[in-house]
Every structure is written in structure tokens, then in C-alpha cells.
Short mmCIF file of C-alpha atoms in Angstrom, two decimals:
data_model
loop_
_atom_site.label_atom_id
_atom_site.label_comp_id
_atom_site.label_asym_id
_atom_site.label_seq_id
_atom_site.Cartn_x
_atom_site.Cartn_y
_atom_site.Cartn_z
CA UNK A 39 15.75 2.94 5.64
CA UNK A 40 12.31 2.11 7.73
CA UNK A 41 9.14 3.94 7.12
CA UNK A 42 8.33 5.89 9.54
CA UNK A 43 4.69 5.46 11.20
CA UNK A 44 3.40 7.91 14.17
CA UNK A 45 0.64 6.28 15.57
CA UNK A 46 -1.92 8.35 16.75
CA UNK A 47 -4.73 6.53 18.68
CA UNK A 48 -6.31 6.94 22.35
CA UNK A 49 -6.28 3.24 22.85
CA UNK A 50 -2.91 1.69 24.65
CA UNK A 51 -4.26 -2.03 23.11
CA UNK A 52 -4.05 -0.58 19.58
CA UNK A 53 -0.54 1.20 20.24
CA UNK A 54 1.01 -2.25 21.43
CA UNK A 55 -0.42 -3.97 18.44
CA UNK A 56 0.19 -1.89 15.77
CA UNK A 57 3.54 -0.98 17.51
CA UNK A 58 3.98 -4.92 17.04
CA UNK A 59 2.61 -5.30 13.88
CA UNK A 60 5.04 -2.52 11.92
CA UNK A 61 7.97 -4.40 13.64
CA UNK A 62 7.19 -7.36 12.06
CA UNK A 63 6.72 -5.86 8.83
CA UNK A 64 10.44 -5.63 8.69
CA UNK A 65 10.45 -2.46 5.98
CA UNK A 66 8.51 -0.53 8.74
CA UNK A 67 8.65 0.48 12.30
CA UNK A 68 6.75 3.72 14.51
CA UNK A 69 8.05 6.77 14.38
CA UNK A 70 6.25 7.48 17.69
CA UNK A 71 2.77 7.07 19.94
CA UNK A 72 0.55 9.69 20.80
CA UNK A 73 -2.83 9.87 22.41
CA UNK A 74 -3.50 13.27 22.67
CA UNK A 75 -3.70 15.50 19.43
CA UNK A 76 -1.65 18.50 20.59
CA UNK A 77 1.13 15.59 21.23
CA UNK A 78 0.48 14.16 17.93
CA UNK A 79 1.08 17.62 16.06
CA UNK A 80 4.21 18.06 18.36
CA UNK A 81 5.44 14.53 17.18
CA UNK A 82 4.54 15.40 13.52
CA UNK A 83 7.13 18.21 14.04
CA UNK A 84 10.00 16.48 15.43
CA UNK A 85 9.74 12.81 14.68
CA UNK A 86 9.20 13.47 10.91
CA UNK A 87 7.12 10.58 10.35
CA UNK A 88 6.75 9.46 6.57
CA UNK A 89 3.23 8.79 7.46
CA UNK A 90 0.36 8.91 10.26
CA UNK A 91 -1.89 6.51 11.65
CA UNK A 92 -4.88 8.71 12.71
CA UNK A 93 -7.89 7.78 15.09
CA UNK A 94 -10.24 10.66 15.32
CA UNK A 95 -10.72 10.01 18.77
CA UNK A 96 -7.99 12.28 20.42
CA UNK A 97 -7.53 13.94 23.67
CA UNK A 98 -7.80 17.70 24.06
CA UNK A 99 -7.61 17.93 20.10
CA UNK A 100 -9.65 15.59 18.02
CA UNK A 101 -8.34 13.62 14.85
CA UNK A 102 -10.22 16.60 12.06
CA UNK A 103 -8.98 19.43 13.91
CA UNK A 104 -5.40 17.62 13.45
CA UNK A 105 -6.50 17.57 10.10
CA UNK A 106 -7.43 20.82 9.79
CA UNK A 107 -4.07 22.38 11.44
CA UNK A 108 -2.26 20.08 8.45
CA UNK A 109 -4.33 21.11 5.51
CA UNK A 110 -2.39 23.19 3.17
CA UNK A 111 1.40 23.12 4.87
CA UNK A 112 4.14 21.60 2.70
CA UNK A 113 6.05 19.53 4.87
CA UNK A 114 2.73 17.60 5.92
CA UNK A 115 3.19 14.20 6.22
CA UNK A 116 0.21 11.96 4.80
CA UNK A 117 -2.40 10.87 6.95
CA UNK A 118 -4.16 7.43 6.88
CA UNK A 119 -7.31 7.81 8.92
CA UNK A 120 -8.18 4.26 11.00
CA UNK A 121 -11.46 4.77 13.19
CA UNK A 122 -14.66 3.11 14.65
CA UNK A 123 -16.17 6.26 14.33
CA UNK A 124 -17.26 6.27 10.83
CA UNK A 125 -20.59 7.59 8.27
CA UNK A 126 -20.67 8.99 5.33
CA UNK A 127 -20.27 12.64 6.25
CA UNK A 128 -17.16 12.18 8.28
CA UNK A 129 -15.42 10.08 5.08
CA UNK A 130 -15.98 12.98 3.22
CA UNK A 131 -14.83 15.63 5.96
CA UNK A 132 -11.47 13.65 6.26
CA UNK A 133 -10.85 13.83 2.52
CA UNK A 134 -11.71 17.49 2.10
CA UNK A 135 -9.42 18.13 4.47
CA UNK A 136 -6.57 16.01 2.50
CA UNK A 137 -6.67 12.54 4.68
CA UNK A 138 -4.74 10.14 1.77
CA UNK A 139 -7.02 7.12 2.78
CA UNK A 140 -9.73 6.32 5.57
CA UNK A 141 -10.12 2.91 6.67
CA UNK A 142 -12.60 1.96 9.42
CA UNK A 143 -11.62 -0.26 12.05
CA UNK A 144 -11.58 -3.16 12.59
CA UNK A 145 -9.91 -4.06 9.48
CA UNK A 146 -7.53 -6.35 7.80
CA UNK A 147 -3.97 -5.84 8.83
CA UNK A 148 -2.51 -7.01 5.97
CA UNK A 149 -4.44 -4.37 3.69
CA UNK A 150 -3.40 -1.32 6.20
CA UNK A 151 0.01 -1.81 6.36
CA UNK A 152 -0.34 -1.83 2.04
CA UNK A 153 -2.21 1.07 2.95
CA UNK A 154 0.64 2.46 4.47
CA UNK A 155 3.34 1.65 1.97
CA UNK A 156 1.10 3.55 -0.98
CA UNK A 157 0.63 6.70 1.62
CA UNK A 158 3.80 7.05 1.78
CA UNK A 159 4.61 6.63 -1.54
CA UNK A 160 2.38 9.11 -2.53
CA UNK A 161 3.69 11.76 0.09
CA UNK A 162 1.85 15.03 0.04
CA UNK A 163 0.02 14.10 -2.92
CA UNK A 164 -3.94 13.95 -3.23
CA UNK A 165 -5.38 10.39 -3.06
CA UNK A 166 -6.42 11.36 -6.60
CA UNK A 167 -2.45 11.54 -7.61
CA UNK A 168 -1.23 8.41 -5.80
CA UNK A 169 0.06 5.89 -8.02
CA UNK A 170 -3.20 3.59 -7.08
CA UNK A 171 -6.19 3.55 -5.10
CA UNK A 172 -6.51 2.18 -1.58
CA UNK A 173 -7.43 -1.34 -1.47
CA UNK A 174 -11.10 -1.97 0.14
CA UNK A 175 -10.46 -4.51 2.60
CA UNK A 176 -12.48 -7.75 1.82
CA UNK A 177 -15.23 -7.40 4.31
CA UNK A 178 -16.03 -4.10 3.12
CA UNK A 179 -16.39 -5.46 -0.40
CA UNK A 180 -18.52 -8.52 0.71
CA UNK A 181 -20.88 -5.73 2.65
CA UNK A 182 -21.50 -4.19 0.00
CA UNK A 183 -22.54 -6.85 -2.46
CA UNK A 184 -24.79 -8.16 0.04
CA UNK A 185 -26.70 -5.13 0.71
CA UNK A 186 -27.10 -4.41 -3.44
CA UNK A 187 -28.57 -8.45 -2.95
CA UNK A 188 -30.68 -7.53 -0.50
CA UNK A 189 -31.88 -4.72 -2.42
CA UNK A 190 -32.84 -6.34 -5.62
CA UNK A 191 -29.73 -5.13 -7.72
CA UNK A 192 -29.26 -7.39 -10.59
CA UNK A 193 -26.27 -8.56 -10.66
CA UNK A 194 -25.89 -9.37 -14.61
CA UNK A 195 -26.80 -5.55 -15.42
CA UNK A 196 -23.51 -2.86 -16.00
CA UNK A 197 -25.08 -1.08 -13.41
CA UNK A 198 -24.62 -3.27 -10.89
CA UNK A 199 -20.84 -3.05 -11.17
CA UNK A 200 -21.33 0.70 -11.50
CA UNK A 201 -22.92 1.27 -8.67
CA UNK A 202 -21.05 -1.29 -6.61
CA UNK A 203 -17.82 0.85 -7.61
CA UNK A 204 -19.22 3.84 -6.98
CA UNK A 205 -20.22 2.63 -3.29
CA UNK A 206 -16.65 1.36 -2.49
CA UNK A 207 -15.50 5.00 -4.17
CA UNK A 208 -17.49 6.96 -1.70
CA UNK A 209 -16.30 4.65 1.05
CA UNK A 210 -12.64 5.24 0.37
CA UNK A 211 -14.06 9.10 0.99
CA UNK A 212 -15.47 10.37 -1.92
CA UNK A 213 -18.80 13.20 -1.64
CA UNK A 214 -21.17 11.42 -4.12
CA UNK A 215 -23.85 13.78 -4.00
CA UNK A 216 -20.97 17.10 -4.17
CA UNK A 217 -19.30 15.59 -7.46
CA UNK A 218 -21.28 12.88 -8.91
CA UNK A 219 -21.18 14.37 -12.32
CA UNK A 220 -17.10 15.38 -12.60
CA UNK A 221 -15.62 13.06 -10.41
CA UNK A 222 -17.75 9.65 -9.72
CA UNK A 223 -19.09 9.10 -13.15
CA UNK A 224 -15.58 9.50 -14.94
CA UNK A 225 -13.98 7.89 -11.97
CA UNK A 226 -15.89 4.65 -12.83
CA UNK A 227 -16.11 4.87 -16.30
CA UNK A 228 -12.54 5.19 -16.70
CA UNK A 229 -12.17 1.53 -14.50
CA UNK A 230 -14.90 -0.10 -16.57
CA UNK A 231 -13.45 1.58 -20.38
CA UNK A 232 -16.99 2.99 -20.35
CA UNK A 233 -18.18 6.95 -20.66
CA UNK A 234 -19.71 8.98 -17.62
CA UNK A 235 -23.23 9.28 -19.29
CA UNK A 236 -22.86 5.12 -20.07
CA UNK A 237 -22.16 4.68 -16.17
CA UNK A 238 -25.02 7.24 -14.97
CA UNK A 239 -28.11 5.69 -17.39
CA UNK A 240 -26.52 1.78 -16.45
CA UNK A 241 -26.48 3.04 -12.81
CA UNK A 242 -30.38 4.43 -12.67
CA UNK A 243 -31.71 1.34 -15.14
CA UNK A 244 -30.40 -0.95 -12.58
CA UNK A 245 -32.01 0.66 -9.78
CA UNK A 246 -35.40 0.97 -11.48
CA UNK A 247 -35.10 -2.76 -11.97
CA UNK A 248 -34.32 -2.90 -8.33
CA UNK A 249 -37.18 -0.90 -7.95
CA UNK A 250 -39.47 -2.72 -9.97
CA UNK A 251 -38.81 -6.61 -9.19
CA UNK A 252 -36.71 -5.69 -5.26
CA UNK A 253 -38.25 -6.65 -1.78
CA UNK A 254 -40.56 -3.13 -1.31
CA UNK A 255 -40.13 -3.87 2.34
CA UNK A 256 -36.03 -4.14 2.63
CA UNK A 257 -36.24 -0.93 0.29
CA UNK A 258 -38.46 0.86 2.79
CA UNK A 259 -36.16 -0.55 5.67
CA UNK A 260 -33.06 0.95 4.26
CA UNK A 261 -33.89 4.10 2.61
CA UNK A 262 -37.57 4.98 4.49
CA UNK A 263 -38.82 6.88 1.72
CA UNK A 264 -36.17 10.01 1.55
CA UNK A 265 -35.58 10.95 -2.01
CA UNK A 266 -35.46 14.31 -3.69
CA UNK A 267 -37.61 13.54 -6.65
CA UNK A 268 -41.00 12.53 -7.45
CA UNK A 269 -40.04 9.04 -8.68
CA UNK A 270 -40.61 7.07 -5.84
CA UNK A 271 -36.96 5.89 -5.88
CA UNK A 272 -33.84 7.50 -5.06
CA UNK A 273 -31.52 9.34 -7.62
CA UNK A 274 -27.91 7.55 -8.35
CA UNK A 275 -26.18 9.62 -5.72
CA UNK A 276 -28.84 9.35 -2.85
CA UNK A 277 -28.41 5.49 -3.53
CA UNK A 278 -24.84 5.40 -3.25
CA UNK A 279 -24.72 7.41 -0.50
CA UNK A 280 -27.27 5.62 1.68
CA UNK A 281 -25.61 2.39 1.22
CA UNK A 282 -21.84 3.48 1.79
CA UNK A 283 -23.30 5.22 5.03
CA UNK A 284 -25.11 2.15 5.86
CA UNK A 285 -22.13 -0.13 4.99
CA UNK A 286 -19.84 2.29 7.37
CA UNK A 287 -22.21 1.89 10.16
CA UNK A 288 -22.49 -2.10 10.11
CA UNK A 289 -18.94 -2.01 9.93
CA UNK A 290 -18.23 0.07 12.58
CA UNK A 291 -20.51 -1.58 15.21
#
């Protein structure tokens, strides 16, 4: 049997093509197309997709008041979020409110509909108890290396894959700065075979190297000065924060 996929989006284009796209997939096809949120929970209801495609952009009810109506009810299907409309604080707003994956557009076709297959896999489950993390499309990946570049992150240090991971973590729509300690830290060590404290002291020695030897003015640019402490140089989480916010922004354009 097909997977079922309701796609909820405001733009006709994206319907056709995606509409096009699952067809081709051959294991996949949609369930349904909505444009309007109130339509989309209707369609939940009767077409029983085994997943949903959701833009935030929605008529009379937006994509996080969707979410919020779903949070919580057992026969919720899972929810892939696909938007333009993307930062930080929205990534971690659709997880809170149990979105299995966000993804901003545009994006790699090929990694969505994967994206799809592991949503459904995982039903009703947490992202945290799917069988494996969303993959970061490529151009997300390459963003981010370039702006730790930019920066002054060394790339030879264990920080620098530390913090790299974390950055892609947050992306997929972790809070860094809510659960840096109990979920980002072990989250990463586990990956790397390392220990939480090992990932935070790699993660701040590569940013006071960053610091220390980095372009002051590309530092300035991206983080103007904003950090909590008296160090002259923002803590792990601020860092990680700024640049998945920043990375969501330049991909979103």
C-alpha cells in the first residue's frame, strides 16, 4: 500500500509539483491538497494521511495553530514542516509543538521525500524516538561550514565538528539555549563516542581560538556584540544559535 501524503501549502505551483513528485516516487502518492488550515485539519480527519506536508503559511488558520490543535491527540498523523518562513525561534516552536522534522524550502527533493518515508515510519513518535535523524539537505550542510570558515573556526580542532553538529541539531529544531546541557551536549557526544563535558570545553576552546586568530570584523558583522557574559565572546549556545538563525535566514531568502 502507498503512503499517504496530505499536502498542505497555499501555493497551487508547489501542490502540482509535489503532487507530481510523490507519483513518481512509486511507493507514495497524496492523500489530499489543502490551502487553508481549517481544510487541512478537516482532511487530517477523513483522508487519514500517514503523514503531512506542512507550510506555515495557511489561510484562515496558520501552519502552528494546526500544530497546536494536533499536539497531544493519539491518532495524529506526523507532520513534516516545509517553509520559506524560517529562524531560529520558529524551528523550535514547531518542535515543541511535536513537528517530526522541519525543512526549509527550497530544498532537495530527493532528501524530503526520505524525509517522508522516516516520518512515517516513526508515526506518532518524537523525532527523538524515530529510528534516525532527518537528513540535512546538502546546501544546508555546505552553509554552515562556510559561515564557521568565515568565522575563524579551526577546522582541525574537536570543536569544530562539535559545534558544526550542534548547528545542524538546532536546525533540524532543537532550543540550544533551553537544553544545551541535557539534550545538545549528550546529543553530540553520543555521535562523536565523546562525553557532554568533552563536547562543551572542545566547543568553547574552539571558539576562543576563533576569537583569538578570526576576522574581528566578520565576528562583529554576524554577532554585533550580543553576548551574556563579560568575555567578549559569545557562550556555546549563543554561538550556535546565531549561526543556525543566520544559516535559516540565507536559506530562506
Amino acid at each position: 500500500m502507498k503512503l499517504q501524503v496530505l499536502i498542505a501549502d497555499a501555493d497551487p505551483d508547489f501542490q502540482r509539483t509535489m503532487t507530481q513528485a510523490l507519483s513518481r516516487e512509486g511507493d507514495m502518492e497524496a492523500a489530499g491538497v489543502s490551502s487553508d488550515g481549517l481544510e487541512t485539519l478537516s482532511l487530517i480527519q477523513t483522508a487519514r494521511p500517514d503523514v503531512v506536508l506542512l507550510d506555515l503559511i495557511q489561510q484562515r488558520l496558520d501552519g502552528l495553530a494546526i500544530l497546536r490543535r494536533l499536539a497531544g491527540r493519539e491518532d495524529a498523523p506526523p507532520v513534516l514542516v516545509l517553509t520559506g518562513f524560517v529562524n531560529a525561534a520558529v524551528v523550535a516552536e514547531c518542535a515543541k509543538l511535536g513537528a517530526a522534522y522541519f525543512i526549509p524550502k527550497p530544498c532537495d527533493t530527493a532528501a524530503l521525500m526520505q524525509c517522508l518515508r522516516q516520518c512515517a515510519k516513526a508515526g506518532g513518535k518524537s523525532p527523538a524516538a524515530a529510528a534516525a535523524p532527518a537528513p540535512v539537505p546538502a546546501h544546508l550542510e555546505s552553509a554552515v561550514t562556510d559561515v564557521l570558515h568565515e568565522i575563524g573556526v579551526p577546522a582541525h580542532v574537536k570543536g569544530y565538528q562539535y559545534l558544526r553538529e550542534g548547528i545542524l541539531f538546532t536546525i533540524r529544531g532543537a532550543d540550544p539555549t533551553a537544553g544545551i546541557t541535557k539534550v545538545l551536549y549528550p546529543t553530540v557526544a553520543k555521535k562523536f563516542s565523546s562525553t557532554p563535558s568533552c563536547v562543551e570545553r572542545s566547543m568553547r576552546h574552539a571558539i576562543d581560538i576563533a576569537w583569538n586568530r578570526g576576522d574581528e570584523d566578520v565576528q562583529e558583522k554576524i554577532f554585533c556584540g550580543a553576548f551574556s557574559g563579560s568575555t567578549g565572546r559569545p557562550t556555546n549556545g549563543e554561538f550556535i544559535a546565531t549561526i543556525a538563525e543566520l544559516v535559516l535566514q540565507q536559506i530562506g531568502k
